[in-house]
Short mmCIF file of C-alpha atoms in Angstrom, two decimals:
data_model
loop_
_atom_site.label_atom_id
_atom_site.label_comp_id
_atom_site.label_asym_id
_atom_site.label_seq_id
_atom_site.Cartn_x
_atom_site.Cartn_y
_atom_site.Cartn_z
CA UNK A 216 131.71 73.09 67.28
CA UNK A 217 133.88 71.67 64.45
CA UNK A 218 134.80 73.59 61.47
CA UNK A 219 136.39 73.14 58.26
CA UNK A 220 137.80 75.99 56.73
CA UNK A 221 138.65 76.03 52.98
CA UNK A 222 140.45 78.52 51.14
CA UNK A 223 143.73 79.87 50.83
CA UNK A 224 146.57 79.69 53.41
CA UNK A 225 149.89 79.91 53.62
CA UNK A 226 152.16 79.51 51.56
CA UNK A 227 150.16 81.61 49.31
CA UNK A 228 150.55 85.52 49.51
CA UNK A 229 147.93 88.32 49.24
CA UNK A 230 144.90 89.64 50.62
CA UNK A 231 142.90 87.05 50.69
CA UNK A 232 145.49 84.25 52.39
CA UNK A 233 146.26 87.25 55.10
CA UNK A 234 142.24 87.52 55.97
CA UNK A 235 141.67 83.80 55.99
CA UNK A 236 144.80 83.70 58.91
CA UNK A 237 143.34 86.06 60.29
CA UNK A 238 139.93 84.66 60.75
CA UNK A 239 140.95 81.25 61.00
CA UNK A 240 143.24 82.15 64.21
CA UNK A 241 140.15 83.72 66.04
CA UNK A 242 138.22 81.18 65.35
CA UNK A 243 140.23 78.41 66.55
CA UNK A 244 139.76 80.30 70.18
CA UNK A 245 136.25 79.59 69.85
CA UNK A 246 136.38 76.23 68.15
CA UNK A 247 138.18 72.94 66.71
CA UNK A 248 138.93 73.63 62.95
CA UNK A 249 141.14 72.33 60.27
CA UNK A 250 142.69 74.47 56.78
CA UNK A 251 141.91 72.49 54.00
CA UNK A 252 143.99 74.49 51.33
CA UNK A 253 144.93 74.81 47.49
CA UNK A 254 147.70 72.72 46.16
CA UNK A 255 147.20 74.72 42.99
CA UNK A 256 145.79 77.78 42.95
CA UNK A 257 146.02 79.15 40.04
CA UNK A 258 147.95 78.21 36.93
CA UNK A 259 151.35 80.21 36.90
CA UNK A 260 150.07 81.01 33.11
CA UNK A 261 146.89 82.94 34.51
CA UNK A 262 149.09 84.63 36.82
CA UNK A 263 149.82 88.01 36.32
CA UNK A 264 152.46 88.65 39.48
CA UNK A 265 155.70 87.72 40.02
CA UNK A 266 154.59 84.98 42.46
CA UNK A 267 151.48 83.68 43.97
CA UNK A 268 154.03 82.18 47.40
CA UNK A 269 154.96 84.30 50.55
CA UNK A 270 158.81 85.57 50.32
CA UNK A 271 161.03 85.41 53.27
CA UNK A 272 160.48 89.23 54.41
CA UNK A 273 156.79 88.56 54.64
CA UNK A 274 154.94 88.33 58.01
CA UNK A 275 152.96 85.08 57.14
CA UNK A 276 151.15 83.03 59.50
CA UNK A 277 152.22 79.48 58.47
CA UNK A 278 148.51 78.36 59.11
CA UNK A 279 148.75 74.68 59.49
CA UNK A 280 146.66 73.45 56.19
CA UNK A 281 145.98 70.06 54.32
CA UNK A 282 147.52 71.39 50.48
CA UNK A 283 144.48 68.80 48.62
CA UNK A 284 142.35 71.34 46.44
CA UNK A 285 143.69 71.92 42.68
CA UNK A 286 141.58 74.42 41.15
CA UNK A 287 141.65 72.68 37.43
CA UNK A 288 141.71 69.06 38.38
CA UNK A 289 138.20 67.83 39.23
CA UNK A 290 139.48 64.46 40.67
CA UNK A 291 141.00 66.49 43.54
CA UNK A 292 137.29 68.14 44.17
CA UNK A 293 136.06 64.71 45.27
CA UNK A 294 139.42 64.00 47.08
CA UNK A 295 139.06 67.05 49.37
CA UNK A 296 135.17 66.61 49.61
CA UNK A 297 136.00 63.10 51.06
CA UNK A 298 138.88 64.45 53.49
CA UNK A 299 136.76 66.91 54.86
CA UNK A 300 133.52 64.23 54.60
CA UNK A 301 135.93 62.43 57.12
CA UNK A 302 136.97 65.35 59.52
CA UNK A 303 133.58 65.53 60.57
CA UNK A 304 132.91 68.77 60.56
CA UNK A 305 129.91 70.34 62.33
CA UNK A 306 130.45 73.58 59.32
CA UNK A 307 132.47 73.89 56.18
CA UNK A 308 133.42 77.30 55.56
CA UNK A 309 134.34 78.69 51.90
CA UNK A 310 135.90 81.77 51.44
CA UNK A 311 135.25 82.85 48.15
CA UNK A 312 136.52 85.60 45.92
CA UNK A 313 137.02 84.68 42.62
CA UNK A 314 134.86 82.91 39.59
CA UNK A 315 137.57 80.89 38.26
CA UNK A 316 137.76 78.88 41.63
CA UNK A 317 133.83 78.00 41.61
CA UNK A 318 133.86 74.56 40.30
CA UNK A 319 136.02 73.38 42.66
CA UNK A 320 135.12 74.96 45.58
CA UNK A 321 131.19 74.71 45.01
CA UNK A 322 131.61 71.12 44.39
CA UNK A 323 133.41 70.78 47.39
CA UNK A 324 130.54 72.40 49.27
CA UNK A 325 128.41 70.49 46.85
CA UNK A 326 129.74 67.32 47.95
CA UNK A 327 129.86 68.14 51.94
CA UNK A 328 126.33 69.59 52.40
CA UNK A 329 124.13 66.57 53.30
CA UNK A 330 126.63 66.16 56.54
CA UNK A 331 127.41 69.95 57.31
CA UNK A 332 126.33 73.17 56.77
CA UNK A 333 127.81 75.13 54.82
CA UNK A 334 128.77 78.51 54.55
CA UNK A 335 130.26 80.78 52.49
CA UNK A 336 132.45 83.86 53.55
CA UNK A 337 132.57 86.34 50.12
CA UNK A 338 135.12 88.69 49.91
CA UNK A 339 133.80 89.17 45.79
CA UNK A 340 131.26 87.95 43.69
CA UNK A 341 131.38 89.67 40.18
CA UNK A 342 135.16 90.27 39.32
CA UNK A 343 136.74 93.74 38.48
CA UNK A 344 137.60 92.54 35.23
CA UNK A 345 134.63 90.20 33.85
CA UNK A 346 134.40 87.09 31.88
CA UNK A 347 131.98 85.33 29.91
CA UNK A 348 130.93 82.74 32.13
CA UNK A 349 131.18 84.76 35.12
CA UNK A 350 127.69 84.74 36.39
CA UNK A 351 126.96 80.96 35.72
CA UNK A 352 130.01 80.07 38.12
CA UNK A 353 129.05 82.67 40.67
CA UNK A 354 125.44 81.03 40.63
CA UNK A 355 127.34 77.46 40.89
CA UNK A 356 128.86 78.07 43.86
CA UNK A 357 126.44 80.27 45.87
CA UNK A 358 123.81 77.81 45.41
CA UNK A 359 125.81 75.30 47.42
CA UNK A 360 125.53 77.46 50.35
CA UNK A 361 123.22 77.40 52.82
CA UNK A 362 123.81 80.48 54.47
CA UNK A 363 126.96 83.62 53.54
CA UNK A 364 128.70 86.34 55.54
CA UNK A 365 129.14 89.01 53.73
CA UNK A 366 131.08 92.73 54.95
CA UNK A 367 128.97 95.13 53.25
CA UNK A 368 125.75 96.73 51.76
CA UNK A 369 126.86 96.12 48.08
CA UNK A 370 127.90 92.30 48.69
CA UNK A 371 124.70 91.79 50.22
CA UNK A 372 122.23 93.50 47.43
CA UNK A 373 124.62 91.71 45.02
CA UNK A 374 124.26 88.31 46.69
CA UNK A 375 120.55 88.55 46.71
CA UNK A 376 120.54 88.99 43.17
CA UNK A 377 121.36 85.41 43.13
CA UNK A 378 119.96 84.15 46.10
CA UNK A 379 116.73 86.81 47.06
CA UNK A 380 116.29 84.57 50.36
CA UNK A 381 119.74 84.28 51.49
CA UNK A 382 120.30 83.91 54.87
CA UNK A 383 123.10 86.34 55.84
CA UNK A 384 124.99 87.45 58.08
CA UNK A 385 127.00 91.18 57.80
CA UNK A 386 129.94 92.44 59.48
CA UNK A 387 132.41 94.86 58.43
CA UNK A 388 136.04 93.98 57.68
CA UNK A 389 138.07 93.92 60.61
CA UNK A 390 141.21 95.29 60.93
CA UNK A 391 144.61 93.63 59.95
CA UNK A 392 146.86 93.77 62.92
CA UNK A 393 149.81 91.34 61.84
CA UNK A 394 152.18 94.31 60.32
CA UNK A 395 153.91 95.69 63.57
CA UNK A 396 152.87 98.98 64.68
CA UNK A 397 153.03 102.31 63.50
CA UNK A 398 156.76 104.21 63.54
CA UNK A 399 157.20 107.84 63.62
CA UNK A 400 156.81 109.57 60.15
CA UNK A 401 160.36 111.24 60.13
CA UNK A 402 161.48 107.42 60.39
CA UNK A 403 159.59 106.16 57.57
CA UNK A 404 160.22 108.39 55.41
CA UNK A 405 164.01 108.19 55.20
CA UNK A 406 163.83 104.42 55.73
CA UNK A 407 162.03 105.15 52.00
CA UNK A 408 164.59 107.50 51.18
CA UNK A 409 161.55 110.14 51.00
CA UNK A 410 161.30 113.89 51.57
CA UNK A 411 160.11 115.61 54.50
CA UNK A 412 158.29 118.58 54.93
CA UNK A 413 155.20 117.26 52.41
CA UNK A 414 151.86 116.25 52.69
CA UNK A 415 152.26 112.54 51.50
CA UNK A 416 149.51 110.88 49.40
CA UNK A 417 149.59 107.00 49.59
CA UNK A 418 148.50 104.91 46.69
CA UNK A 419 148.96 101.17 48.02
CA UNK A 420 148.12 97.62 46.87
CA UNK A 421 147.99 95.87 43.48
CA UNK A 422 148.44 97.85 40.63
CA UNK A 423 145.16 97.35 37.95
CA UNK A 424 143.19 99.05 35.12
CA UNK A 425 139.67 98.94 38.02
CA UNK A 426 141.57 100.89 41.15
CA UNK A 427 141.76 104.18 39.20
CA UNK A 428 145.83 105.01 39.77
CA UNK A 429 145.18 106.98 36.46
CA UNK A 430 142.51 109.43 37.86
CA UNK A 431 144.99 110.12 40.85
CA UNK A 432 147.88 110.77 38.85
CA UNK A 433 145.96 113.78 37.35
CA UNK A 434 143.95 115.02 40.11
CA UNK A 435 147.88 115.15 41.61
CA UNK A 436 148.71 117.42 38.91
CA UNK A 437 146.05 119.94 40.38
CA UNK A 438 147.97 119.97 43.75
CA UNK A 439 150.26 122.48 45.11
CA UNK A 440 154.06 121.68 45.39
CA UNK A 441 153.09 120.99 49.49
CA UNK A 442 152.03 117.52 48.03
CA UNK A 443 153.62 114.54 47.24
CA UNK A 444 152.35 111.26 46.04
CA UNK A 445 153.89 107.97 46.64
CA UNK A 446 152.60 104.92 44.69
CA UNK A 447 153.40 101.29 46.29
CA UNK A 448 152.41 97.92 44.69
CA UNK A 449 153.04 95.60 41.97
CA UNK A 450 151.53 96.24 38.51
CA UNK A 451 149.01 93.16 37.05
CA UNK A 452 148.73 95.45 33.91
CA UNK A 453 151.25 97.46 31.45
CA UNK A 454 152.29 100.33 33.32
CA UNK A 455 153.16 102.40 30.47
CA UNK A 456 150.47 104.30 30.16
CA UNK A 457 151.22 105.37 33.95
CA UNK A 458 154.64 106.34 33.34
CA UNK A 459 153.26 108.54 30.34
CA UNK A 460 151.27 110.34 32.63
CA UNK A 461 153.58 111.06 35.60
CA UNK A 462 156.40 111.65 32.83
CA UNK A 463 154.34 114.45 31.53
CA UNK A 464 152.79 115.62 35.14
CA UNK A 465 154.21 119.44 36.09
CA UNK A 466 154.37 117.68 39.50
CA UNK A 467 156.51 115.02 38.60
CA UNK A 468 159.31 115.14 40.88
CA UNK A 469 157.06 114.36 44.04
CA UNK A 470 155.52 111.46 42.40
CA UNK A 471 157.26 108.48 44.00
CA UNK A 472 156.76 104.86 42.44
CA UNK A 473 158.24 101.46 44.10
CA UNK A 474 156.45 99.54 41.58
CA UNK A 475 157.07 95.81 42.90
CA UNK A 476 155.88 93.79 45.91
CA UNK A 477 155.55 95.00 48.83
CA UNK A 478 156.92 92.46 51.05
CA UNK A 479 154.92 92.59 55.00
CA UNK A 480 157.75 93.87 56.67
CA UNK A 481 158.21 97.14 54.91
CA UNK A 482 154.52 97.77 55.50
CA UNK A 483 154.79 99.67 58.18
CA UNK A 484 157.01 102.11 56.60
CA UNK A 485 154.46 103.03 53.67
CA UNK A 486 151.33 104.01 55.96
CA UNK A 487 153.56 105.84 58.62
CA UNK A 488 154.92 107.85 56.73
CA UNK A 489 151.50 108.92 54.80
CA UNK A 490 148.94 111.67 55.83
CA UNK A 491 146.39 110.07 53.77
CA UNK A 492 145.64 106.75 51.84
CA UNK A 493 144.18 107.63 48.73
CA UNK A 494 141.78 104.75 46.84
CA UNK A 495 140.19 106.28 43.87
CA UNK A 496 139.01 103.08 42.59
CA UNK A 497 136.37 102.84 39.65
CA UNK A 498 134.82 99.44 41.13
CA UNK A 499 134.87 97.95 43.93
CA UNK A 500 133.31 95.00 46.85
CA UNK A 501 135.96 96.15 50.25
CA UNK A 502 139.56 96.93 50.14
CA UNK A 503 141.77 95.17 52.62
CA UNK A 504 144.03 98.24 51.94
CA UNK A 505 141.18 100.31 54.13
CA UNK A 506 141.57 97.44 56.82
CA UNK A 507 145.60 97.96 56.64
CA UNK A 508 145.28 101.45 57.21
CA UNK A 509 142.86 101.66 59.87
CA UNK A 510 145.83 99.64 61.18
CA UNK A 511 147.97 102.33 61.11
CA UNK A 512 145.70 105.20 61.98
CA UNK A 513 145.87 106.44 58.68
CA UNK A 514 142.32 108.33 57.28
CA UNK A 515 141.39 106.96 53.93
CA UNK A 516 139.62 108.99 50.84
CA UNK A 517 137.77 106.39 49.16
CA UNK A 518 134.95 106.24 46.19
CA UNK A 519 131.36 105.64 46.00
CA UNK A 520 131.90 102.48 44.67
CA UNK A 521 131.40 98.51 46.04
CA UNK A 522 131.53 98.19 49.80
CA UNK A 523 133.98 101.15 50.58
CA UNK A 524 132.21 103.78 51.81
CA UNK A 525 130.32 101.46 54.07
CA UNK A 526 133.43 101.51 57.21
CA UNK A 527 133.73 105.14 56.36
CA UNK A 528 131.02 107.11 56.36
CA UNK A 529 128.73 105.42 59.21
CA UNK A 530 131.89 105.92 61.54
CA UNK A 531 133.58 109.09 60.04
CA UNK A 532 136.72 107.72 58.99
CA UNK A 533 137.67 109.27 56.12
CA UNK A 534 136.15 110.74 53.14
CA UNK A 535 134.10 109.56 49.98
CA UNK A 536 133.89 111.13 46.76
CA UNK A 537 130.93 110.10 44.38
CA UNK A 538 132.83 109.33 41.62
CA UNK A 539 136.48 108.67 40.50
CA UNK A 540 136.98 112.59 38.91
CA UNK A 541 139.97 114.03 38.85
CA UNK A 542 138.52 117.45 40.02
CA UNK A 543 136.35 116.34 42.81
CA UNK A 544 139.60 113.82 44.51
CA UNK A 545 141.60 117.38 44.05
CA UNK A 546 139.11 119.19 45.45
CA UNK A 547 138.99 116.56 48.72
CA UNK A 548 142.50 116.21 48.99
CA UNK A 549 142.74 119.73 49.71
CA UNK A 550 139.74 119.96 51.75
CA UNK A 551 140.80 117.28 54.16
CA UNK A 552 144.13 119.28 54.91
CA UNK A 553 142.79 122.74 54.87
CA UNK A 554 139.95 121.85 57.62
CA UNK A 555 142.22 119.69 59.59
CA UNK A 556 139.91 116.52 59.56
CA UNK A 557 143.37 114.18 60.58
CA UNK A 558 142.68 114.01 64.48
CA UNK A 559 139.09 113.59 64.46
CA UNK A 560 138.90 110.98 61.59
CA UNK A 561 142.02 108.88 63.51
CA UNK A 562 139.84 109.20 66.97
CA UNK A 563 137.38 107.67 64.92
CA UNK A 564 139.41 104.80 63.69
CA UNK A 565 140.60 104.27 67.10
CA UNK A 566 137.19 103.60 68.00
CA UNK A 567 136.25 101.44 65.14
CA UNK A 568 139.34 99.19 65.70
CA UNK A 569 138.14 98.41 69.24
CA UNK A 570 134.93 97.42 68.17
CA UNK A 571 134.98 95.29 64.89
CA UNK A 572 138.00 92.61 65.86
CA UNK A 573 138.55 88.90 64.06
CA UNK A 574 137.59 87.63 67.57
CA UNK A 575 134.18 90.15 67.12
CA UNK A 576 133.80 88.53 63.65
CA UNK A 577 134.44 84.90 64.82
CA UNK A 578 132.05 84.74 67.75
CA UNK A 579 129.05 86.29 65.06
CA UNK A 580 129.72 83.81 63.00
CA UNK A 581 129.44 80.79 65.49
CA UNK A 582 126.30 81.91 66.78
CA UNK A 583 124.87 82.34 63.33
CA UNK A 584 125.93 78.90 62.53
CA UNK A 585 124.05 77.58 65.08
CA UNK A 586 121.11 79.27 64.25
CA UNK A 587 121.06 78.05 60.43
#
């Protein structure tokens, strides 16, 4: 089998570059495939972070990619259509995750369909923060699919919303496994310069209105002085309304805030020295955050919302709260600690890890691309 694989690779940073590497190196185990990557992603205007490029402390893979897609100039659409039109491919694969990259990646797929199948892998459909417009591109670019793989229950229902006969395929995230391993907690927390002796909350990843930092900052306040919170990613959104609230929280001298980018290789320090990763958010599809603490052992408390509960609760992973309340995350946090739920919900993760790998992933989705 040939595939062509077109997304976002190195030397882009994030989430979704780190699960196409990820995927893309399992795959090629299994089959020939070429990257066919962005030469612009995004306009630096419509980017809120410091940099959308890998930094020289991050563990990239340096996926070998053709640079040929540029989201905003449609004579590049017909340029990649026509590179991959001349790989051959048996299946052209499209992750997709965001609306503003529909027209040119469904006319890519658009353009490639009479002499491959095509396939889309969706990390997101409907964006945290909507746009007029949304739905229209959404409905662009799924309809130049002829089949999806999606890695949950609320991607699916959402999909067939769209598409009510999609063919699908479903298979929860797997784990990322490219950060080094776990160190020992007294370790990582003075390589942070943090105390010991506390329960440590971990708020990780970007840093934006949807993921609910706001609702954990005041269920903190509701914890005893055997907490403390540390808060790790780079803010897409005015932070001052944060700062106001830890400022003004009785418990603000265990709130810890390294409010930039975390580059890959200090990773390893955040989860290890955390007893629990805390993800409060008020919408949702997955997290990779729940896939990079699995990683490390580390039991997540998630909400009801999007995809998340769908690796925890089947499996007993973690715990989910129905809603992102203040007085029901308190009343979990302390919960989780006073029954001891650590060593069975890390058994548990063990387990999980084993089971749903990139190569797992991979060799489902070559056997349902044969049988499209």
């Amino acid at each position: 089998m040939k595939i062509a694989y077109q997304s976002v690779f190195y030397p882009y940073r994030g989430g979704i570059a780190q699960f196409n590497a990820s995927l893309f190196r399992a795959l090629e185990k299994k089959a020939e495939i070429k990257a066919f990557n962005f030469s612009l992603q995004y306009p630096q205007i419509l980017f809120p972070g410091t940099s959308q490029y890998v930094s020289e402390s991050d563990i990239a893979d340096n996926i070998p990619s053709e640079r040929i897609l540029n989201s905003i100039n449609p004579l590049s659409y017909l340029k990649t259509a026509a590179a991959i039109r001349a790989y051959k491919p048996d299946i052209l694969i499209s992750a997709y995750w965001m609306s503003f990259l529909a027209p040119a990646q469904g006319t890519v797929a658009r353009l490639v369909k009479k002499s491959a199948k095509t396939i889309s892998v969706i990390n997101n459909i409907t964006p945290h923060e909507r746009k007029l417009g949304d739905y229209l591109m959404n409905q662009y670019f799924l309809k130049q699919q002829q089949a999806h793989v999606v890695m949950g229950n609320a991607v699916k229902n959402e999909l067939k919303e769209y598409i009510p006969d999609a063919k699908l395929m479903l298979h929860p995230h797997p784990i990322y496994n490219h950060f080094g391993g776990k160190i020992p907690k007294v370790d990582a927390l003075k390589s942070l310069n943090l105390p010991t002796g506390k329960k440590t909350l971990l708020f990780f990843g970007l840093i934006r209105e949807y993921k609910g930092l706001d609702v954990l900052l005041k269920a903190f306040n509701k914890l005893s002085d055997a907490y403390q919170l540390v808060i790790a990613g780079e803010s897409y959104e005015d932070f001052s309304k944060y700062e106001e609230l830890i400022n003004n929280s009785p418990n603000r001298d265990r709130i810890f805030v390294f409010r930039r980018y975390i580059p890959d290789d200090e990773v390893a320090s955040f989860f290890s020295a955390s007893d629990l990763c805390v993800l409060p958010y008020k919408s949702a599809t997955q997290s990779g955050v729940v896939a990079v603490a699995f990683h490390f052992d580390l039991p997540v408390l998630v909400t009801d919302k999007g995809n998340l509960k769908d690796t925890i609760e089947p499996y007993d992973t973690g715990i989910v709260i129905d809603e992102p309340d203040e007085n029901m995350l308190s009343l979990a946090v302390n919960k989780y600690f006073e029954e001891a739920q650590e060593n069975q919900f890390i058994e548990n993760i063990k387990h999980f890890k084993k089971k749903f790998t990139w190569d797992h992933m991979a060799e489902e989705l070559i056997t349902f691309a044969k049988n499209i």
